[in-house]
Amino acid sequence: MRPTPKLSLLVLLCTLIGCSLPVFAETDGTLFGSIRKAGEAKVALASVPPYINVSPSGEATGSSVDLQNMVLKNLGLPALKPVLTGWDSMIPGLQAQQFDYIGAGLNITEARCKAVIFSTPFYAAQSGLYVLPGNPKHLTSVADFVHRPEIKLAAIATSAQQAYALKQGVKSDQVMIVTDIQAGAATVIGRRVDAFVVGQFSIPNPEQKGLELIVDKESPIDGSGAAFRKEDKAFRDAFNEQLNRLIRSGTIQTLYEKYGIANGDIEAELLAKFSKASDLVPSCE
C-alpha cells in the first residue's frame, strides 16, 4: 500500500530532525497482531530484586519492567501483564504458548539458544565472589579454589557461575549447590563456605548484609535478556532495535538510579558492549 503524502512528509521530517515515533509493525498474524488483539502482552517474570519485583497481587515493578514497557510502548503495543513463572517452567511455558515472551532475564547460554532466541542483553555482569568482610581467605578469583582444595565455594545449581567454576578445575566436592541468591549468601554468613559465586550485581549493598564483593576480573561476561520463540524473530528484531536505543541513550542508567541500583554506571558500561545476543554467545542467532 502506498503511503499517503502526509505520512511521507512526516517520515521525511523525522528523518531530518531525528524525532522518535512508535514503531507500528505489521500484524499479519504474527506476535504483534496477537498482542494487539489481546490488548496485553503476557510476559513471564520472576522476582529478581531490584530489577524485577512481583507483588503477591501480581503487580510488577522494577528497572527491567519499566525498560520492557518502554520498548513495548515504542512498538505501539500495550504494557506487559506479568505471569509469575518458575525458572524451570519458562522455556516449556513459552513453547506451549502460555505467554508471549520471557522477560525475567534468562541467562543467555549456548544450550538455551538451541530452544529460543534472545534479545540484546539487558543485564550483564562478571562473576563475583561474596565473602566475609575483610576477605579473610584473601580470594581474588574462582581459580584460587583450584589450588586450595581446603576452601569451599557455593554456587546456584545450573548457573553460569557453577559451570565456570567446574571449567576452571574446581572440584565438585568443593562446591556447595544452593537454590537461590538468599541461600548462597546465608552459606557464607553462616561460615559453611568461604565464598558464594554469582553475578557481581546480584546482591545490592552487600556490606549491609555482612558481605564483601570481590569481582573475578578473569571471568567472562555473562548476560541475560528477553527470550522469544524462534518463529517470533521479526518481533525479537524490532524489540532489539528499541532496546538498543534505550541502553545507548542512557535511559537504562536513569532507571537504575530511579530504583536505587548501586553501580548502575558499571553495568550500563558492560551492556553497551552488546547489540545482540550473538555478541555475547556467538552460536546464538
PDB file of C-alpha atoms in Angstrom:
ATOM      1  CA  MET A   1       0.000   0.000   0.000  1.00  0.00           C
ATOM      2  CA  ARG A   2       1.365   3.434  -0.944  1.00  0.00           C
ATOM      3  CA  PRO A   3       1.897   5.868   1.944  1.00  0.00           C
ATOM      4  CA  THR A   4      -0.220   8.976   1.999  1.00  0.00           C
ATOM      5  CA  PRO A   5       1.503  12.288   1.228  1.00  0.00           C
ATOM      6  CA  LYS A   6       1.033  13.412   4.861  1.00  0.00           C
ATOM      7  CA  LEU A   7       2.658  10.240   6.171  1.00  0.00           C
ATOM      8  CA  SER A   8       5.527  10.552   3.696  1.00  0.00           C
ATOM      9  CA  LEU A   9       6.109  14.155   4.798  1.00  0.00           C
ATOM     10  CA  LEU A  10       6.072  13.136   8.466  1.00  0.00           C
ATOM     11  CA  VAL A  11       8.596  10.355   7.849  1.00  0.00           C
ATOM     12  CA  LEU A  12      10.819  12.784   5.907  1.00  0.00           C
ATOM     13  CA  LEU A  13      10.693  15.384   8.684  1.00  0.00           C
ATOM     14  CA  CYS A  14      11.518  12.790  11.329  1.00  0.00           C
ATOM     15  CA  THR A  15      14.410  11.532   9.232  1.00  0.00           C
ATOM     16  CA  LEU A  16      15.807  15.055   9.000  1.00  0.00           C
ATOM     17  CA  ILE A  17      15.360  16.127  12.626  1.00  0.00           C
ATOM     18  CA  GLY A  18      15.779  12.738  14.315  1.00  0.00           C
ATOM     19  CA  CYS A  19      12.464  12.581  16.155  1.00  0.00           C
ATOM     20  CA  SER A  20      11.278   9.307  17.622  1.00  0.00           C
ATOM     21  CA  LEU A  21       7.975   7.700  16.662  1.00  0.00           C
ATOM     22  CA  PRO A  22       6.405   4.493  17.945  1.00  0.00           C
ATOM     23  CA  VAL A  23       7.161   1.574  15.663  1.00  0.00           C
ATOM     24  CA  PHE A  24       3.871   0.104  14.493  1.00  0.00           C
ATOM     25  CA  ALA A  25       4.818  -3.237  12.961  1.00  0.00           C
ATOM     26  CA  GLU A  26       2.681  -5.212  10.547  1.00  0.00           C
ATOM     27  CA  THR A  27       0.309  -7.598  12.303  1.00  0.00           C
ATOM     28  CA  ASP A  28      -0.311 -10.260   9.592  1.00  0.00           C
ATOM     29  CA  GLY A  29      -0.990 -12.947  12.190  1.00  0.00           C
ATOM     30  CA  THR A  30       2.354 -12.525  13.965  1.00  0.00           C
ATOM     31  CA  LEU A  31       3.057 -11.907  17.630  1.00  0.00           C
ATOM     32  CA  PHE A  32       2.485  -8.176  17.048  1.00  0.00           C
ATOM     33  CA  GLY A  33      -1.065  -8.915  15.952  1.00  0.00           C
ATOM     34  CA  SER A  34      -1.881 -11.386  18.713  1.00  0.00           C
ATOM     35  CA  ILE A  35      -0.722  -8.949  21.419  1.00  0.00           C
ATOM     36  CA  ARG A  36      -2.798  -6.121  19.940  1.00  0.00           C
ATOM     37  CA  LYS A  37      -5.824  -8.370  19.655  1.00  0.00           C
ATOM     38  CA  ALA A  38      -5.456  -9.479  23.281  1.00  0.00           C
ATOM     39  CA  GLY A  39      -4.853  -5.889  24.456  1.00  0.00           C
ATOM     40  CA  GLU A  40      -1.966  -7.043  26.651  1.00  0.00           C
ATOM     41  CA  ALA A  41       1.491  -8.575  26.408  1.00  0.00           C
ATOM     42  CA  LYS A  42       1.669 -11.656  28.618  1.00  0.00           C
ATOM     43  CA  VAL A  43       5.241 -11.841  29.874  1.00  0.00           C
ATOM     44  CA  ALA A  44       6.840 -14.485  32.075  1.00  0.00           C
ATOM     45  CA  LEU A  45       8.511 -12.846  35.067  1.00  0.00           C
ATOM     46  CA  ALA A  46      10.133 -13.858  38.332  1.00  0.00           C
ATOM     47  CA  SER A  47      11.035 -11.711  41.327  1.00  0.00           C
ATOM     48  CA  VAL A  48      14.637 -10.616  40.812  1.00  0.00           C
ATOM     49  CA  PRO A  49      15.005  -7.600  43.123  1.00  0.00           C
ATOM     50  CA  PRO A  50      15.776  -4.810  42.479  1.00  0.00           C
ATOM     51  CA  TYR A  51      15.404  -5.349  38.731  1.00  0.00           C
ATOM     52  CA  ILE A  52      12.012  -7.057  38.957  1.00  0.00           C
ATOM     53  CA  ASN A  53       9.666  -7.205  41.946  1.00  0.00           C
ATOM     54  CA  VAL A  54       6.405  -9.131  41.629  1.00  0.00           C
ATOM     55  CA  SER A  55       3.959  -8.469  44.461  1.00  0.00           C
ATOM     56  CA  PRO A  56       1.612 -11.135  45.911  1.00  0.00           C
ATOM     57  CA  SER A  57      -1.199  -9.426  43.995  1.00  0.00           C
ATOM     58  CA  GLY A  58       0.692  -9.904  40.731  1.00  0.00           C
ATOM     59  CA  GLU A  59       1.861  -6.337  40.128  1.00  0.00           C
ATOM     60  CA  ALA A  60       5.364  -5.963  38.711  1.00  0.00           C
ATOM     61  CA  THR A  61       7.767  -3.074  39.248  1.00  0.00           C
ATOM     62  CA  GLY A  62      11.495  -2.523  38.806  1.00  0.00           C
ATOM     63  CA  SER A  63      14.015  -1.250  36.304  1.00  0.00           C
ATOM     64  CA  SER A  64      13.634  -4.214  33.917  1.00  0.00           C
ATOM     65  CA  VAL A  65       9.836  -3.913  33.982  1.00  0.00           C
ATOM     66  CA  ASP A  66       9.988  -0.186  33.153  1.00  0.00           C
ATOM     67  CA  LEU A  67      12.538  -0.863  30.426  1.00  0.00           C
ATOM     68  CA  GLN A  68      10.392  -3.517  28.751  1.00  0.00           C
ATOM     69  CA  ASN A  69       7.286  -1.354  28.970  1.00  0.00           C
ATOM     70  CA  MET A  70       9.198   1.443  27.208  1.00  0.00           C
ATOM     71  CA  VAL A  71      10.170  -0.998  24.452  1.00  0.00           C
ATOM     72  CA  LEU A  72       6.574  -2.210  24.087  1.00  0.00           C
ATOM     73  CA  LYS A  73       5.254   1.364  24.018  1.00  0.00           C
ATOM     74  CA  ASN A  74       7.727   2.301  21.267  1.00  0.00           C
ATOM     75  CA  LEU A  75       6.482  -0.710  19.314  1.00  0.00           C
ATOM     76  CA  GLY A  76       2.919   0.589  19.632  1.00  0.00           C
ATOM     77  CA  LEU A  77       1.958  -2.255  21.966  1.00  0.00           C
ATOM     78  CA  PRO A  78       0.211  -2.362  25.367  1.00  0.00           C
ATOM     79  CA  ALA A  79       2.119  -2.670  28.626  1.00  0.00           C
ATOM     80  CA  LEU A  80       3.167  -6.086  29.844  1.00  0.00           C
ATOM     81  CA  LYS A  81       0.981  -8.268  32.014  1.00  0.00           C
ATOM     82  CA  PRO A  82       3.178 -10.281  34.393  1.00  0.00           C
ATOM     83  CA  VAL A  83       2.865 -14.043  34.516  1.00  0.00           C
ATOM     84  CA  LEU A  84       4.786 -15.206  37.591  1.00  0.00           C
ATOM     85  CA  THR A  85       6.642 -18.314  36.442  1.00  0.00           C
ATOM     86  CA  GLY A  86       9.221 -20.702  37.913  1.00  0.00           C
ATOM     87  CA  TRP A  87      12.593 -20.602  36.186  1.00  0.00           C
ATOM     88  CA  ASP A  88      12.453 -24.227  35.066  1.00  0.00           C
ATOM     89  CA  SER A  89       8.975 -23.688  33.594  1.00  0.00           C
ATOM     90  CA  MET A  90       9.800 -20.616  31.499  1.00  0.00           C
ATOM     91  CA  ILE A  91      11.049 -22.156  28.254  1.00  0.00           C
ATOM     92  CA  PRO A  92       8.460 -25.000  28.262  1.00  0.00           C
ATOM     93  CA  GLY A  93       5.738 -22.432  29.013  1.00  0.00           C
ATOM     94  CA  LEU A  94       6.899 -20.185  26.179  1.00  0.00           C
ATOM     95  CA  GLN A  95       6.870 -23.059  23.716  1.00  0.00           C
ATOM     96  CA  ALA A  96       3.400 -24.052  24.958  1.00  0.00           C
ATOM     97  CA  GLN A  97       2.113 -20.529  24.134  1.00  0.00           C
ATOM     98  CA  GLN A  98       1.344 -19.748  27.793  1.00  0.00           C
ATOM     99  CA  PHE A  99       2.803 -16.257  27.395  1.00  0.00           C
ATOM    100  CA  ASP A 100       4.161 -14.054  24.615  1.00  0.00           C
ATOM    101  CA  TYR A 101       7.786 -13.929  25.711  1.00  0.00           C
ATOM    102  CA  ILE A 102      10.047 -14.384  28.732  1.00  0.00           C
ATOM    103  CA  GLY A 103      11.012 -11.086  30.344  1.00  0.00           C
ATOM    104  CA  ALA A 104      12.509 -12.347  33.609  1.00  0.00           C
ATOM    105  CA  GLY A 105      16.053 -12.128  32.276  1.00  0.00           C
ATOM    106  CA  LEU A 106      17.170 -15.657  31.409  1.00  0.00           C
ATOM    107  CA  ASN A 107      20.921 -16.203  31.171  1.00  0.00           C
ATOM    108  CA  ILE A 108      21.940 -16.338  27.524  1.00  0.00           C
ATOM    109  CA  THR A 109      23.654 -19.699  27.025  1.00  0.00           C
ATOM    110  CA  GLU A 110      24.551 -21.887  24.067  1.00  0.00           C
ATOM    111  CA  ALA A 111      22.209 -24.620  25.289  1.00  0.00           C
ATOM    112  CA  ARG A 112      19.221 -22.284  25.662  1.00  0.00           C
ATOM    113  CA  CYS A 113      19.852 -20.745  22.247  1.00  0.00           C
ATOM    114  CA  LYS A 114      19.022 -24.121  20.734  1.00  0.00           C
ATOM    115  CA  ALA A 115      15.474 -23.763  22.076  1.00  0.00           C
ATOM    116  CA  VAL A 116      14.758 -19.994  21.988  1.00  0.00           C
ATOM    117  CA  ILE A 117      16.103 -16.726  20.596  1.00  0.00           C
ATOM    118  CA  PHE A 118      17.265 -13.902  22.847  1.00  0.00           C
ATOM    119  CA  SER A 119      17.173 -10.136  22.848  1.00  0.00           C
ATOM    120  CA  THR A 120      20.184  -7.929  23.379  1.00  0.00           C
ATOM    121  CA  PRO A 121      21.302  -8.455  26.989  1.00  0.00           C
ATOM    122  CA  PHE A 122      19.639  -6.050  29.431  1.00  0.00           C
ATOM    123  CA  TYR A 123      21.672  -7.432  32.325  1.00  0.00           C
ATOM    124  CA  ALA A 124      25.401  -8.175  32.178  1.00  0.00           C
ATOM    125  CA  ALA A 125      27.983  -8.968  34.818  1.00  0.00           C
ATOM    126  CA  GLN A 126      31.187 -10.745  35.544  1.00  0.00           C
ATOM    127  CA  SER A 127      31.311 -13.313  38.314  1.00  0.00           C
ATOM    128  CA  GLY A 128      31.568 -12.009  41.852  1.00  0.00           C
ATOM    129  CA  LEU A 129      32.790 -13.752  44.980  1.00  0.00           C
ATOM    130  CA  TYR A 130      30.754 -12.735  48.023  1.00  0.00           C
ATOM    131  CA  VAL A 131      32.943 -13.257  51.085  1.00  0.00           C
ATOM    132  CA  LEU A 132      33.020 -12.229  54.744  1.00  0.00           C
ATOM    133  CA  PRO A 133      34.142  -8.631  55.419  1.00  0.00           C
ATOM    134  CA  GLY A 134      37.897  -8.237  55.148  1.00  0.00           C
ATOM    135  CA  ASN A 135      38.131 -11.193  52.748  1.00  0.00           C
ATOM    136  CA  PRO A 136      39.754 -13.486  55.369  1.00  0.00           C
ATOM    137  CA  LYS A 137      40.817 -16.104  52.780  1.00  0.00           C
ATOM    138  CA  HIS A 138      42.369 -13.419  50.524  1.00  0.00           C
ATOM    139  CA  LEU A 139      40.415 -14.581  47.459  1.00  0.00           C
ATOM    140  CA  THR A 140      40.744 -12.828  44.110  1.00  0.00           C
ATOM    141  CA  SER A 141      39.151 -15.244  41.639  1.00  0.00           C
ATOM    142  CA  VAL A 142      37.424 -18.595  41.266  1.00  0.00           C
ATOM    143  CA  ALA A 143      40.779 -20.006  40.141  1.00  0.00           C
ATOM    144  CA  ASP A 144      42.016 -19.675  43.735  1.00  0.00           C
ATOM    145  CA  PHE A 145      39.831 -22.650  44.663  1.00  0.00           C
ATOM    146  CA  VAL A 146      41.665 -24.899  42.185  1.00  0.00           C
ATOM    147  CA  HIS A 147      44.929 -24.613  44.113  1.00  0.00           C
ATOM    148  CA  ARG A 148      43.370 -24.557  47.586  1.00  0.00           C
ATOM    149  CA  PRO A 149      41.216 -27.687  47.968  1.00  0.00           C
ATOM    150  CA  GLU A 150      40.552 -26.913  51.641  1.00  0.00           C
ATOM    151  CA  ILE A 151      38.333 -23.903  50.832  1.00  0.00           C
ATOM    152  CA  LYS A 152      34.697 -24.201  49.814  1.00  0.00           C
ATOM    153  CA  LEU A 153      32.516 -22.368  47.299  1.00  0.00           C
ATOM    154  CA  ALA A 154      28.726 -22.045  46.996  1.00  0.00           C
ATOM    155  CA  ALA A 155      27.005 -21.717  43.609  1.00  0.00           C
ATOM    156  CA  ILE A 156      23.429 -21.806  42.331  1.00  0.00           C
ATOM    157  CA  ALA A 157      22.509 -25.078  40.621  1.00  0.00           C
ATOM    158  CA  THR A 158      22.974 -24.992  36.807  1.00  0.00           C
ATOM    159  CA  SER A 159      24.119 -21.365  36.920  1.00  0.00           C
ATOM    160  CA  ALA A 160      26.748 -19.958  34.574  1.00  0.00           C
ATOM    161  CA  GLN A 161      28.968 -19.433  37.619  1.00  0.00           C
ATOM    162  CA  GLN A 162      28.754 -23.100  38.628  1.00  0.00           C
ATOM    163  CA  ALA A 163      29.733 -24.097  35.086  1.00  0.00           C
ATOM    164  CA  TYR A 164      32.579 -21.561  35.119  1.00  0.00           C
ATOM    165  CA  ALA A 165      33.946 -22.911  38.415  1.00  0.00           C
ATOM    166  CA  LEU A 166      33.936 -26.502  37.194  1.00  0.00           C
ATOM    167  CA  LYS A 167      35.508 -25.485  33.891  1.00  0.00           C
ATOM    168  CA  GLN A 168      38.287 -23.731  35.822  1.00  0.00           C
ATOM    169  CA  GLY A 169      39.034 -27.027  37.536  1.00  0.00           C
ATOM    170  CA  VAL A 170      37.325 -26.533  40.893  1.00  0.00           C
ATOM    171  CA  LYS A 171      36.453 -29.989  42.237  1.00  0.00           C
ATOM    172  CA  SER A 172      32.748 -30.753  42.500  1.00  0.00           C
ATOM    173  CA  ASP A 173      33.124 -31.723  46.179  1.00  0.00           C
ATOM    174  CA  GLN A 174      34.372 -28.176  46.878  1.00  0.00           C
ATOM    175  CA  VAL A 175      31.138 -26.683  45.557  1.00  0.00           C
ATOM    176  CA  MET A 176      28.011 -26.480  47.701  1.00  0.00           C
ATOM    177  CA  ILE A 177      24.934 -26.229  45.473  1.00  0.00           C
ATOM    178  CA  VAL A 178      22.262 -23.755  46.633  1.00  0.00           C
ATOM    179  CA  THR A 179      18.808 -22.955  45.322  1.00  0.00           C
ATOM    180  CA  ASP A 180      18.957 -19.158  45.124  1.00  0.00           C
ATOM    181  CA  ILE A 181      20.858 -15.973  45.990  1.00  0.00           C
ATOM    182  CA  GLN A 182      19.491 -15.757  49.530  1.00  0.00           C
ATOM    183  CA  ALA A 183      20.594 -19.315  50.278  1.00  0.00           C
ATOM    184  CA  GLY A 184      24.034 -18.656  48.802  1.00  0.00           C
ATOM    185  CA  ALA A 185      24.548 -15.556  50.934  1.00  0.00           C
ATOM    186  CA  ALA A 186      23.458 -17.482  54.038  1.00  0.00           C
ATOM    187  CA  THR A 187      26.112 -20.163  53.476  1.00  0.00           C
ATOM    188  CA  VAL A 188      28.860 -17.512  53.670  1.00  0.00           C
ATOM    189  CA  ILE A 189      27.362 -15.641  56.616  1.00  0.00           C
ATOM    190  CA  GLY A 190      26.950 -18.975  58.418  1.00  0.00           C
ATOM    191  CA  ARG A 191      30.607 -19.834  57.614  1.00  0.00           C
ATOM    192  CA  ARG A 192      29.662 -23.068  55.826  1.00  0.00           C
ATOM    193  CA  VAL A 193      31.608 -21.944  52.734  1.00  0.00           C
ATOM    194  CA  ASP A 194      34.306 -19.370  52.106  1.00  0.00           C
ATOM    195  CA  ALA A 195      32.610 -17.628  49.182  1.00  0.00           C
ATOM    196  CA  PHE A 196      29.416 -17.564  47.136  1.00  0.00           C
ATOM    197  CA  VAL A 197      29.897 -17.068  43.406  1.00  0.00           C
ATOM    198  CA  VAL A 198      27.159 -15.317  41.424  1.00  0.00           C
ATOM    199  CA  GLY A 199      26.845 -12.269  39.160  1.00  0.00           C
ATOM    200  CA  GLN A 200      28.647  -9.230  40.525  1.00  0.00           C
ATOM    201  CA  PHE A 201      25.450  -7.160  40.832  1.00  0.00           C
ATOM    202  CA  SER A 202      23.271  -9.918  42.276  1.00  0.00           C
ATOM    203  CA  ILE A 203      23.380  -8.740  45.906  1.00  0.00           C
ATOM    204  CA  PRO A 204      22.708  -4.991  46.238  1.00  0.00           C
ATOM    205  CA  ASN A 205      24.621  -3.234  49.029  1.00  0.00           C
ATOM    206  CA  PRO A 206      26.352  -6.414  50.234  1.00  0.00           C
ATOM    207  CA  GLU A 207      28.056  -4.606  53.121  1.00  0.00           C
ATOM    208  CA  GLN A 208      24.623  -4.088  54.689  1.00  0.00           C
ATOM    209  CA  LYS A 209      24.159  -7.865  54.686  1.00  0.00           C
ATOM    210  CA  GLY A 210      27.556  -8.627  56.218  1.00  0.00           C
ATOM    211  CA  LEU A 211      29.282  -9.492  52.949  1.00  0.00           C
ATOM    212  CA  GLU A 212      32.047  -8.110  50.760  1.00  0.00           C
ATOM    213  CA  LEU A 213      32.205  -8.361  46.974  1.00  0.00           C
ATOM    214  CA  ILE A 214      35.340  -9.441  45.121  1.00  0.00           C
ATOM    215  CA  VAL A 215      34.924  -9.222  41.319  1.00  0.00           C
ATOM    216  CA  ASP A 216      36.634 -12.054  39.449  1.00  0.00           C
ATOM    217  CA  LYS A 217      38.339  -9.998  36.739  1.00  0.00           C
ATOM    218  CA  GLU A 218      39.325 -13.182  34.901  1.00  0.00           C
ATOM    219  CA  SER A 219      35.727 -14.345  34.472  1.00  0.00           C
ATOM    220  CA  PRO A 220      33.757 -13.970  31.226  1.00  0.00           C
ATOM    221  CA  ILE A 221      30.872 -11.521  30.987  1.00  0.00           C
ATOM    222  CA  ASP A 222      27.550 -13.283  31.473  1.00  0.00           C
ATOM    223  CA  GLY A 223      24.362 -11.680  30.236  1.00  0.00           C
ATOM    224  CA  SER A 224      20.637 -12.200  30.312  1.00  0.00           C
ATOM    225  CA  GLY A 225      17.791 -10.871  28.240  1.00  0.00           C
ATOM    226  CA  ALA A 226      14.293 -11.497  26.982  1.00  0.00           C
ATOM    227  CA  ALA A 227      13.620 -14.829  25.264  1.00  0.00           C
ATOM    228  CA  PHE A 228      11.269 -15.484  22.348  1.00  0.00           C
ATOM    229  CA  ARG A 229      10.029 -18.404  20.291  1.00  0.00           C
ATOM    230  CA  LYS A 230      12.163 -18.977  17.208  1.00  0.00           C
ATOM    231  CA  GLU A 231       9.241 -18.186  14.922  1.00  0.00           C
ATOM    232  CA  ASP A 232       8.982 -14.718  16.507  1.00  0.00           C
ATOM    233  CA  LYS A 233      12.290 -13.483  15.081  1.00  0.00           C
ATOM    234  CA  ALA A 234      10.698 -10.387  13.491  1.00  0.00           C
ATOM    235  CA  PHE A 235       9.292  -9.395  16.877  1.00  0.00           C
ATOM    236  CA  ARG A 236      12.651 -10.030  18.559  1.00  0.00           C
ATOM    237  CA  ASP A 237      14.455  -7.885  15.974  1.00  0.00           C
ATOM    238  CA  ALA A 238      12.017  -4.985  16.456  1.00  0.00           C
ATOM    239  CA  PHE A 239      12.303  -5.400  20.240  1.00  0.00           C
ATOM    240  CA  ASN A 240      16.103  -5.269  19.936  1.00  0.00           C
ATOM    241  CA  GLU A 241      16.048  -2.078  17.899  1.00  0.00           C
ATOM    242  CA  GLN A 242      14.137  -0.231  20.604  1.00  0.00           C
ATOM    243  CA  LEU A 243      16.064  -1.858  23.466  1.00  0.00           C
ATOM    244  CA  ASN A 244      19.432  -0.883  21.982  1.00  0.00           C
ATOM    245  CA  ARG A 245      18.288   2.736  21.670  1.00  0.00           C
ATOM    246  CA  LEU A 246      17.223   2.837  25.308  1.00  0.00           C
ATOM    247  CA  ILE A 247      20.509   1.346  26.502  1.00  0.00           C
ATOM    248  CA  ARG A 248      22.685   3.663  24.418  1.00  0.00           C
ATOM    249  CA  SER A 249      20.676   6.786  25.231  1.00  0.00           C
ATOM    250  CA  GLY A 250      21.397   6.413  28.953  1.00  0.00           C
ATOM    251  CA  THR A 251      17.776   5.574  29.773  1.00  0.00           C
ATOM    252  CA  ILE A 252      18.732   2.313  31.425  1.00  0.00           C
ATOM    253  CA  GLN A 253      21.140   4.091  33.748  1.00  0.00           C
ATOM    254  CA  THR A 254      18.371   6.550  34.685  1.00  0.00           C
ATOM    255  CA  LEU A 255      16.193   3.573  35.617  1.00  0.00           C
ATOM    256  CA  TYR A 256      18.961   2.153  37.800  1.00  0.00           C
ATOM    257  CA  GLU A 257      19.107   5.454  39.640  1.00  0.00           C
ATOM    258  CA  LYS A 258      15.312   5.518  39.992  1.00  0.00           C
ATOM    259  CA  TYR A 259      15.325   2.133  41.710  1.00  0.00           C
ATOM    260  CA  GLY A 260      18.471   2.734  43.761  1.00  0.00           C
ATOM    261  CA  ILE A 261      20.550   0.117  41.983  1.00  0.00           C
ATOM    262  CA  ALA A 262      24.173   0.520  43.017  1.00  0.00           C
ATOM    263  CA  ASN A 263      26.944   0.515  40.387  1.00  0.00           C
ATOM    264  CA  GLY A 264      24.436   1.144  37.598  1.00  0.00           C
ATOM    265  CA  ASP A 265      27.103   3.047  35.670  1.00  0.00           C
ATOM    266  CA  ILE A 266      29.359  -0.033  35.618  1.00  0.00           C
ATOM    267  CA  GLU A 267      26.526  -2.268  34.454  1.00  0.00           C
ATOM    268  CA  ALA A 268      25.452   0.207  31.759  1.00  0.00           C
ATOM    269  CA  GLU A 269      29.047   0.287  30.507  1.00  0.00           C
ATOM    270  CA  LEU A 270      29.079  -3.509  30.220  1.00  0.00           C
ATOM    271  CA  LEU A 271      25.730  -3.546  28.400  1.00  0.00           C
ATOM    272  CA  ALA A 272      26.931  -1.004  25.845  1.00  0.00           C
ATOM    273  CA  LYS A 273      29.372  -3.636  24.519  1.00  0.00           C
ATOM    274  CA  PHE A 274      26.497  -5.674  23.038  1.00  0.00           C
ATOM    275  CA  SER A 275      23.881  -5.048  20.362  1.00  0.00           C
ATOM    276  CA  LYS A 276      22.615  -8.625  20.002  1.00  0.00           C
ATOM    277  CA  ALA A 277      22.776 -11.951  21.829  1.00  0.00           C
ATOM    278  CA  SER A 278      25.431 -13.343  19.479  1.00  0.00           C
ATOM    279  CA  ASP A 279      27.842 -10.625  20.626  1.00  0.00           C
ATOM    280  CA  LEU A 280      27.807 -12.455  23.952  1.00  0.00           C
ATOM    281  CA  VAL A 281      27.357 -16.064  22.803  1.00  0.00           C
ATOM    282  CA  PRO A 282      28.483 -16.388  19.147  1.00  0.00           C
ATOM    283  CA  SER A 283      26.391 -19.510  18.486  1.00  0.00           C
ATOM    284  CA  CYS A 284      23.129 -17.675  19.284  1.00  0.00           C
ATOM    285  CA  GLU A 285      21.010 -16.252  16.468  1.00  0.00           C
TER     286      GLU A 285
END
